[in-house]
Coordinates of C-alpha atoms in Angstrom, one line a residue:
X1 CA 19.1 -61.9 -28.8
X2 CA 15.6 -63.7 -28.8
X3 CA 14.6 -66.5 -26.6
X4 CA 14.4 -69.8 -28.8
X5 CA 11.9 -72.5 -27.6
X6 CA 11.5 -76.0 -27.6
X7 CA 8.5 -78.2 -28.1
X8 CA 8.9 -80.9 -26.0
X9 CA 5.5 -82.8 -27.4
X10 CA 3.5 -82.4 -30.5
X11 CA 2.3 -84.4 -33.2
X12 CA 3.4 -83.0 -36.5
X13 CA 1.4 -85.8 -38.5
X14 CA -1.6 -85.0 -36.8
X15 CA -1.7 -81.1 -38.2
X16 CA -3.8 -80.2 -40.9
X17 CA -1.5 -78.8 -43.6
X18 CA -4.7 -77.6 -45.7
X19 CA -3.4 -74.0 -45.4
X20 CA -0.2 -75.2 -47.4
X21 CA -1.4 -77.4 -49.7
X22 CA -0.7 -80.6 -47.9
X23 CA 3.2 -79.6 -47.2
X24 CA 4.9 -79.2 -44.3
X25 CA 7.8 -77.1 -45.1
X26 CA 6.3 -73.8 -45.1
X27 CA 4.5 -74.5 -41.9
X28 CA 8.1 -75.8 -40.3
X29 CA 9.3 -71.9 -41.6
X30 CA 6.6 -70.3 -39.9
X31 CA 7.1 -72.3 -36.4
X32 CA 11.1 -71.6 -37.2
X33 CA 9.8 -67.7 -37.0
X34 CA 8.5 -67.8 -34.1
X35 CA 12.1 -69.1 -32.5
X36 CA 11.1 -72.7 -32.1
X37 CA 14.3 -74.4 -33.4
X38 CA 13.9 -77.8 -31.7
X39 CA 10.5 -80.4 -31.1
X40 CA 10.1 -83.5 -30.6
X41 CA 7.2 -85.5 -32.5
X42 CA 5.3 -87.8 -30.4
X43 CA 4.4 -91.5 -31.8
X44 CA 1.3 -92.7 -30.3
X45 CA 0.4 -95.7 -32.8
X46 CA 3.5 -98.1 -34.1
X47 CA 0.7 -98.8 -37.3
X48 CA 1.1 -95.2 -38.7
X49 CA 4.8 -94.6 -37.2
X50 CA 6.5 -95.2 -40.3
X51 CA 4.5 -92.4 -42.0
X52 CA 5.6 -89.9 -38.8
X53 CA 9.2 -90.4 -39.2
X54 CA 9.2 -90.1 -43.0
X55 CA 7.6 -86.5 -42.5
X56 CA 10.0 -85.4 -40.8
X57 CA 13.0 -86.9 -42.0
X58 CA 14.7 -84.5 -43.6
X59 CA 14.8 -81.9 -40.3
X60 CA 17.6 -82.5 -38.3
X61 CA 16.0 -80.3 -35.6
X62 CA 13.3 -82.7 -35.3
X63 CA 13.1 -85.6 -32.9
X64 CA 11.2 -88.9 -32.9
X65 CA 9.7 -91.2 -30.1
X66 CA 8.2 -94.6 -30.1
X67 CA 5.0 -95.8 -28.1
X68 CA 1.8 -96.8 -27.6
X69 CA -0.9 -94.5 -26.4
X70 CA -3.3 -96.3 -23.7
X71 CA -6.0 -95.1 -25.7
X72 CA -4.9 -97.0 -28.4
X73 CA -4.9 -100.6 -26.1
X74 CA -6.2 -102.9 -26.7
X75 CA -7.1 -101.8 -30.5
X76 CA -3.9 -102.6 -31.4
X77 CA -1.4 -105.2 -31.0
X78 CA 0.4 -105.0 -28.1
X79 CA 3.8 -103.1 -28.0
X80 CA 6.9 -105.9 -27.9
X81 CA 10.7 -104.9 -28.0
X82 CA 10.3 -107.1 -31.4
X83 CA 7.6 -104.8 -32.5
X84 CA 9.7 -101.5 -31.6
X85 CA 13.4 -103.2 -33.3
X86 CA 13.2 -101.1 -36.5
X87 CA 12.2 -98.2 -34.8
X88 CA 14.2 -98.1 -32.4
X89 CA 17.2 -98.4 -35.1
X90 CA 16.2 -94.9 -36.2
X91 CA 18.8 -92.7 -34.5
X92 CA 16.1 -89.7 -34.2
X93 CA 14.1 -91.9 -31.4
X94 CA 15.1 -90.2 -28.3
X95 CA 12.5 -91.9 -26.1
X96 CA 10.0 -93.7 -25.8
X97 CA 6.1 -93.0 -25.3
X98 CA 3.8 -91.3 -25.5
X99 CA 2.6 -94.0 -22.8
X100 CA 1.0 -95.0 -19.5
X101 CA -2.7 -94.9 -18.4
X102 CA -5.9 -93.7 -19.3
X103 CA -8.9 -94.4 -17.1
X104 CA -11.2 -91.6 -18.0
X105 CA -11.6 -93.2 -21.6
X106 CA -10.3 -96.4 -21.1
X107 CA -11.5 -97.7 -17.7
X108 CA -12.7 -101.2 -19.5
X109 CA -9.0 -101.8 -20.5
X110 CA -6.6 -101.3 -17.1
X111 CA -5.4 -104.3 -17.2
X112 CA -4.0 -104.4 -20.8
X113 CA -3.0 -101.4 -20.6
X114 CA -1.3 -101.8 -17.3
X115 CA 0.8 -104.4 -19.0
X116 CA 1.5 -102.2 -22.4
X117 CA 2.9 -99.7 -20.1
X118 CA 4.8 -102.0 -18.2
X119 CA 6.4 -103.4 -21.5
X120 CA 7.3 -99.7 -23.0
X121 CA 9.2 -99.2 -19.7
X122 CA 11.2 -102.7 -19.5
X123 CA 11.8 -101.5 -23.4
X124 CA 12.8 -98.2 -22.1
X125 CA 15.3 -99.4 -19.7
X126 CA 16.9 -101.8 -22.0
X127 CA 17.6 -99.2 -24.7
X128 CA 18.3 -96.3 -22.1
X129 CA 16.1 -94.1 -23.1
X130 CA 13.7 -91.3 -21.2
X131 CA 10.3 -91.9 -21.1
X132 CA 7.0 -89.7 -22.0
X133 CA 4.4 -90.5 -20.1
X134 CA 0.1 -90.2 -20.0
X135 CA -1.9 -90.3 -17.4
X136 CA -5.5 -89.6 -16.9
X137 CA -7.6 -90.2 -14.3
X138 CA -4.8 -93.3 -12.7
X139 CA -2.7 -91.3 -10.5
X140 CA -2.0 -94.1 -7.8
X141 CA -1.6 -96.7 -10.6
X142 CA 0.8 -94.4 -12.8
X143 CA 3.3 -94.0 -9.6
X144 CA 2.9 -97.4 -8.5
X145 CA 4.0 -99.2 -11.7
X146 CA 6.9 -96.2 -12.4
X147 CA 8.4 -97.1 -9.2
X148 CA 7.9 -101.0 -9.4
X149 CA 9.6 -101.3 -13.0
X150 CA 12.7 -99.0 -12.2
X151 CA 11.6 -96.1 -14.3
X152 CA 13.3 -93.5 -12.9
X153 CA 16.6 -95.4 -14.0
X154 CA 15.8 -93.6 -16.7
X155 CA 13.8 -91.0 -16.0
X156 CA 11.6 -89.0 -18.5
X157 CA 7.7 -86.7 -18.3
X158 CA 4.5 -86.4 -17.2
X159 CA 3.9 -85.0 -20.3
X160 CA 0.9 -82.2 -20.8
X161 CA 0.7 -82.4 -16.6
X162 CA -2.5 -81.4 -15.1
X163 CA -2.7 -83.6 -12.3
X164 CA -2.1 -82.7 -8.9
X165 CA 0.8 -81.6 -7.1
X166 CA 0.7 -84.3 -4.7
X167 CA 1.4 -86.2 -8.0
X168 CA 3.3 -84.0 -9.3
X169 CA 5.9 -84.0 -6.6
X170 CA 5.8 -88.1 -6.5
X171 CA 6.6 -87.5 -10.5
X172 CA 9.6 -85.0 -9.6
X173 CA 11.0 -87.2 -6.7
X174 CA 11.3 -90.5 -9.0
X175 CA 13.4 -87.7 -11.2
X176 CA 10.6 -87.0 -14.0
X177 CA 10.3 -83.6 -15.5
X178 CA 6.8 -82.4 -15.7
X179 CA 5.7 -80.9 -19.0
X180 CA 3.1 -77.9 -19.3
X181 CA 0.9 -77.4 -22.4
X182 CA -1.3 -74.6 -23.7
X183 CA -4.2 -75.7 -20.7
X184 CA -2.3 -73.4 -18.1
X185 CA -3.4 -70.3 -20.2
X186 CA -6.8 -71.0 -20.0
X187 CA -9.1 -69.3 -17.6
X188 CA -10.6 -72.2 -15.3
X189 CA -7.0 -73.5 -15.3
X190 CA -6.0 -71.6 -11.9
X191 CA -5.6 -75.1 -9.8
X192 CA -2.9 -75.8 -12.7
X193 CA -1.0 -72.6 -12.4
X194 CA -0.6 -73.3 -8.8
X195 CA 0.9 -76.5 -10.0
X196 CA 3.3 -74.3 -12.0
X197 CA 4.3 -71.9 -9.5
X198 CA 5.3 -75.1 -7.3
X199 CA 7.3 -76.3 -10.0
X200 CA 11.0 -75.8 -9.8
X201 CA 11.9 -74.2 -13.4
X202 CA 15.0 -77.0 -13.8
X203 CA 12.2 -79.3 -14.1
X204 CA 9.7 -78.2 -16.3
X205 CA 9.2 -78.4 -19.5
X206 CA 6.9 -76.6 -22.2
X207 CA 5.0 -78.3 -25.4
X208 CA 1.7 -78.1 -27.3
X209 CA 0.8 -81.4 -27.9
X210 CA -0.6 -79.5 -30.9
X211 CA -2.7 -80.4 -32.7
X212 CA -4.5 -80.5 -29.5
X213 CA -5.0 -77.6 -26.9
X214 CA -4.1 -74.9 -28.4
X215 CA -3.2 -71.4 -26.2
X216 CA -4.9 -68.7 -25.2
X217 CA -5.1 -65.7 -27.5
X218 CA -5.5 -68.6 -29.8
X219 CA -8.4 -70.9 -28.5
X220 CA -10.2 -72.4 -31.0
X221 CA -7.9 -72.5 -34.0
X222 CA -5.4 -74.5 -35.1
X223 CA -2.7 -75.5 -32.7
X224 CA 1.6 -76.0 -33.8
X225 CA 4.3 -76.1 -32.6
X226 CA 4.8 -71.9 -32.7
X227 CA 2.6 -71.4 -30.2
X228 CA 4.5 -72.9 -27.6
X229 CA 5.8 -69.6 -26.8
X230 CA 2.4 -68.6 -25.2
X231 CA 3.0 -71.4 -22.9
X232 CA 6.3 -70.2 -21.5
X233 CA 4.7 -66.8 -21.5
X234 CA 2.3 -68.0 -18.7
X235 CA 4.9 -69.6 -16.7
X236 CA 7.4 -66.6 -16.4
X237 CA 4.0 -64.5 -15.7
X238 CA 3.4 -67.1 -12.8
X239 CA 6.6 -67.4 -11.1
X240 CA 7.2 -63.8 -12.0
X241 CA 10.2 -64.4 -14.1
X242 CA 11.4 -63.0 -17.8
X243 CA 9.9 -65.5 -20.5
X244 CA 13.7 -65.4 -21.4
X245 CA 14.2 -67.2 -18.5
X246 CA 11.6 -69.8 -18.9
X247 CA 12.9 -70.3 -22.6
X248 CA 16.6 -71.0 -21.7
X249 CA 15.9 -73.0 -18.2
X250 CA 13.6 -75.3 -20.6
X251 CA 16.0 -75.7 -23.2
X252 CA 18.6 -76.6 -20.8
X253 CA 16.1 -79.2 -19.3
X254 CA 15.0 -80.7 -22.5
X255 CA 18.9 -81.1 -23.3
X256 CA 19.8 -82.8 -20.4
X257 CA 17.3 -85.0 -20.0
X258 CA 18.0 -86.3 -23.7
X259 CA 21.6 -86.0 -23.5
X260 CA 22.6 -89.2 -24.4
X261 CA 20.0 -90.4 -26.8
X262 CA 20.9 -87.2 -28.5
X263 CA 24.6 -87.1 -28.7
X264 CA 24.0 -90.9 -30.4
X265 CA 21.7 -89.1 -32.9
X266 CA 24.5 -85.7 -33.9
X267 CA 26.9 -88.7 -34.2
X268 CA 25.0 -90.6 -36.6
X269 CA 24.6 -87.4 -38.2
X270 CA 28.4 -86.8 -38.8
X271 CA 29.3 -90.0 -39.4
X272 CA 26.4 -89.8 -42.5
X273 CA 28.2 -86.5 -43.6

């Protein structure tokens, strides 16, 4: 039997469907090929949300979350739990994010977002839900607020990791998974793989964060969700493990991380049947 894969993080309104003619479906068949049967698509802007979750919709196998990106602080308004209500009624949220901190672009705007992250965690912890978390450049700040708001009562990742172990480890200890993208195939990238190798495999997890940073053999085209098996291709090749392996062991961690947010969603699904 194949290894199936999971994309823990991409954003599947971001992708240009030009190569279908503007529809999704027969690019979700083509990921489905390449044994991706789960992802989770990533909100970054509550403005264009709604237009997200109506893409996806109709694909059971495809999860929502709810946040604001730091780089979209202070641009728009800031995230309230009265702002995330109706999103958060939408059974396929399973977390929330992507968000956190951003000093490489956003250096001007700590303090706001500082406060938006704090927010999205509080909102976090109220609904029980993990969180997905970016950080750039704010490594002390990151860990410092995580800890000081009580987010590993629910836990969640450092999603498209590349920071340092030191960090990493911190993450891992406050009971975060860390989450590997297509960067750890690329060549300067050998700092990250050593990252990797550290990692235990119970808690990692793979993505794409396509449309962004797409894998090595394909750098420079067009990143999805399919890829993401290049990803866990690296990782077995660096801990010298079957990509088998990788692709179960992540599975299993994306599953129980989102245990409970997803046993709510099947249920709303059989209740609706």
């Amino acid at each position: 039997m194949k290894p199936t894969f999971i994309d823990s993080h991409c954003h599947l309104d971001m992708l240009d469907l030009t190569a279908f003619e503007g529809d999704i479906a027969p690019l979700l068949e083509a990921i489905q090929a390449e044994n991706v049967t789960e992802m989770l698509c990533v909100g970054v802007n509550i403005e264009k949300w709604e237009a997200m979750a109506k893409l996806v919709a109709p694909y059971p196998h495809i999860y929502l979350s709810v946040g604001v990106h730091p780089g979209y602080i202070p641009e728009v308004e800031a995230p309230s739990e009265t702002h995330f209500a109706p999103m958060l009624a939408n059974p396929k949220v399973i977390a929330i994010g992507e968000t956190g901190l951003d000093y490489h672009y956003g250096a001007d705007h700590k303090v706001a977002q500082q406060a938006a992250f704090i927010t999205q965690i509080e909102i976090a912890r109220n609904h029980q839900k993990p969180l997905i978390i970016h950080t750039r450049d704010a490594r002390a700040d990151t860990i410092s607020i995580l800890k000081a708001e009580r987010a590993d009562d629910v836990g969640g990742i450092l999603h498209c990791f590349t920071e340092s172990w030191e960090m990493g480890k911190k993450g891992l200890d406050l009971g975060f998974y860390l989450s590997f993208s297509g960067i750890i195939t690329f060549k300067n990238a050998a700092e990250l793989r050593e990252v990797v190798a550290k990692t235990p495999l119970d808690r990692m997890l793979i993505e794409t964060d396509s449309p962004y940073l797409t894998p090595v053999p394909y750098r420079g085209k067009a990143n999805h969700p399919g890829l993401v098996p290049y990803v866990a291709k690296t990782i077995a090749e660096v801990k010298q493990i079957s990509v088998e392996e990788v692709a179960r062991q992540t599975s299993d961690n994306f599953h129980k991380l989102f245990a409970d947010p997803l046993a709510r969603y099947h249920a709303s699904l059989k209740s609706e049947s």
